[in-house]
């Protein structure tokens, strides 16, 4: 949709992502929170100081939700790109509440302080326990196994990737 503001948040997961199924559609949805803390250099004290942290609740759907649940855990440094959304819900006590969350278009692991080995998942062959099977180079739960070419199983035009 045009006119929507895209937001990028970089930070660490405050807990393991929580995945569930949407009852009506049986699609997967994952929720996770990213803590982003700005750092500024205090010249008088000659040291870095943390600013006020931002805790951004994030949501992602379908296969990407499953990939996030299988790949990320508490403390992982991530880059999340998406759009802000406001929604209403009724809590357990019957009180109407509002929440603002980032509906993610893309989620990636930050490589500033870590190394990652991508593993492409197969979209064929069904799933096990509601999760897609990993391609060669990964194991059944999607964990990476070292490989020289993580996209060796790609069956398409290389120009499509760029």
Coordinates of C-alpha atoms in Angstrom, one line a residue:
X1 CA 0.0 0.0 0.0
X2 CA 1.4 3.4 -0.8
X3 CA 1.8 6.0 1.8
X4 CA 2.7 3.5 4.5
X5 CA 5.9 4.2 6.5
X6 CA 8.4 1.4 6.6
X7 CA 10.3 1.1 9.9
X8 CA 13.6 -0.7 10.5
X9 CA 14.4 -1.8 14.1
X10 CA 17.8 -3.3 15.0
X11 CA 18.2 -5.0 18.4
X12 CA 18.1 -8.2 20.4
X13 CA 15.3 -10.6 21.0
X14 CA 14.0 -10.3 24.6
X15 CA 12.7 -13.9 24.6
X16 CA 12.3 -16.9 22.3
X17 CA 9.8 -16.3 19.5
X18 CA 6.4 -17.7 20.2
X19 CA 4.6 -19.4 17.3
X20 CA 1.0 -20.4 17.0
X21 CA -1.7 -21.2 14.4
X22 CA -4.5 -18.9 13.5
X23 CA -7.7 -21.0 14.1
X24 CA -9.7 -19.9 11.0
X25 CA -6.9 -20.2 8.4
X26 CA -4.5 -22.6 10.1
X27 CA -1.7 -20.1 9.1
X28 CA 1.3 -19.7 11.4
X29 CA 2.0 -16.5 13.2
X30 CA 5.0 -15.7 15.3
X31 CA 5.4 -13.0 17.9
X32 CA 8.6 -11.7 19.3
X33 CA 9.9 -8.5 21.0
X34 CA 13.1 -6.7 19.9
X35 CA 14.9 -4.5 22.4
X36 CA 16.8 -1.6 20.8
X37 CA 19.0 0.5 23.0
X38 CA 20.7 3.6 21.7
X39 CA 24.3 4.2 22.8
X40 CA 25.9 7.7 23.0
X41 CA 29.4 8.7 23.8
X42 CA 29.7 10.9 26.9
X43 CA 32.8 13.1 26.2
X44 CA 32.9 14.3 29.8
X45 CA 33.0 10.8 31.3
X46 CA 34.9 9.5 28.3
X47 CA 32.7 6.4 28.0
X48 CA 29.7 5.0 26.2
X49 CA 26.3 5.2 27.9
X50 CA 23.0 3.4 27.2
X51 CA 19.9 5.5 26.4
X52 CA 16.3 4.5 27.0
X53 CA 15.5 1.2 25.4
X54 CA 12.7 0.7 22.9
X55 CA 10.8 -2.6 23.2
X56 CA 9.1 -3.2 19.8
X57 CA 6.6 -6.1 19.6
X58 CA 6.8 -7.8 16.2
X59 CA 4.6 -10.2 14.2
X60 CA 5.2 -12.2 11.1
X61 CA 3.0 -14.8 9.3
X62 CA 3.0 -18.1 7.4
X63 CA 6.2 -19.8 6.3
X64 CA 8.4 -16.9 7.4
X65 CA 6.9 -17.3 10.9
X66 CA 8.0 -20.9 11.0
X67 CA 11.5 -20.0 9.8
X68 CA 11.8 -17.4 12.6
X69 CA 10.7 -19.8 15.3
X70 CA 13.2 -22.4 14.1
X71 CA 16.1 -20.0 13.6
X72 CA 16.0 -17.4 16.4
X73 CA 16.2 -17.5 20.1
X74 CA 16.5 -15.1 23.0
X75 CA 19.4 -12.7 22.7
X76 CA 19.8 -13.0 18.9
X77 CA 20.6 -9.7 17.3
X78 CA 18.2 -9.1 14.4
X79 CA 17.2 -6.5 11.8
X80 CA 13.4 -6.2 11.4
X81 CA 11.8 -4.2 8.5
X82 CA 8.1 -3.7 8.4
X83 CA 5.1 -1.5 9.0
X84 CA 3.5 -0.2 12.2
X85 CA 0.0 -1.5 12.8
X86 CA -2.4 -0.7 15.6
X87 CA -5.0 -3.3 16.6
X88 CA -7.5 -3.8 19.4
X89 CA -8.2 -6.9 21.4
X90 CA -10.1 -7.8 24.6
X91 CA -8.0 -9.2 27.4
X92 CA -9.0 -12.0 29.8
X93 CA -10.8 -9.6 32.1
X94 CA -12.9 -8.3 29.2
X95 CA -11.2 -5.0 29.0
X96 CA -10.6 -3.6 25.5
X97 CA -6.9 -2.9 24.8
X98 CA -4.9 -1.4 22.0
X99 CA -1.4 -2.4 20.9
X100 CA 1.0 -1.0 18.3
X101 CA 3.2 -3.6 16.7
X102 CA 5.6 -4.0 13.8
X103 CA 4.2 -6.3 11.2
X104 CA 7.4 -7.6 9.7
X105 CA 8.1 -7.8 6.0
X106 CA 11.6 -9.1 6.5
X107 CA 13.6 -10.4 9.5
X108 CA 17.3 -11.1 9.3
X109 CA 20.1 -11.9 11.7
X110 CA 22.6 -9.0 12.2
X111 CA 26.0 -10.0 11.1
X112 CA 27.7 -7.2 13.0
X113 CA 28.7 -9.5 15.9
X114 CA 27.9 -13.0 14.5
X115 CA 28.2 -15.3 11.5
X116 CA 25.2 -17.0 9.9
X117 CA 24.9 -19.8 7.3
X118 CA 21.6 -19.6 5.4
X119 CA 19.8 -22.8 4.7
X120 CA 17.1 -22.7 2.0
X121 CA 13.9 -24.7 2.9
X122 CA 12.1 -26.9 0.5
X123 CA 8.6 -25.9 -0.4
X124 CA 8.0 -29.5 -1.6
X125 CA 7.6 -32.8 0.2
X126 CA 5.1 -31.6 2.9
X127 CA 5.9 -30.8 6.4
X128 CA 6.6 -32.5 9.7
X129 CA 4.9 -31.2 12.8
X130 CA 3.6 -28.3 10.8
X131 CA 7.1 -27.2 9.8
X132 CA 8.7 -27.3 6.4
X133 CA 11.5 -29.8 5.7
X134 CA 15.0 -28.4 5.2
X135 CA 16.9 -28.8 2.0
X136 CA 20.2 -30.7 1.9
X137 CA 22.7 -28.6 3.9
X138 CA 20.3 -28.4 6.9
X139 CA 18.7 -30.9 9.2
X140 CA 15.0 -31.8 9.8
X141 CA 14.5 -29.0 12.2
X142 CA 16.0 -26.3 9.9
X143 CA 19.3 -26.0 11.8
X144 CA 22.2 -25.2 9.6
X145 CA 24.9 -27.7 8.7
X146 CA 28.1 -26.3 7.4
X147 CA 28.1 -26.1 3.6
X148 CA 30.3 -24.3 1.0
X149 CA 27.2 -23.1 -1.0
X150 CA 24.1 -22.6 1.1
X151 CA 22.0 -22.0 -2.0
X152 CA 23.3 -24.9 -4.0
X153 CA 19.8 -26.4 -4.1
X154 CA 18.3 -23.3 -5.7
X155 CA 16.4 -24.4 -8.8
X156 CA 15.7 -21.1 -10.7
X157 CA 17.2 -18.2 -12.6
X158 CA 20.1 -16.7 -10.6
X159 CA 18.8 -13.2 -11.8
X160 CA 15.7 -13.8 -9.7
X161 CA 17.7 -13.7 -6.5
X162 CA 19.3 -10.3 -7.1

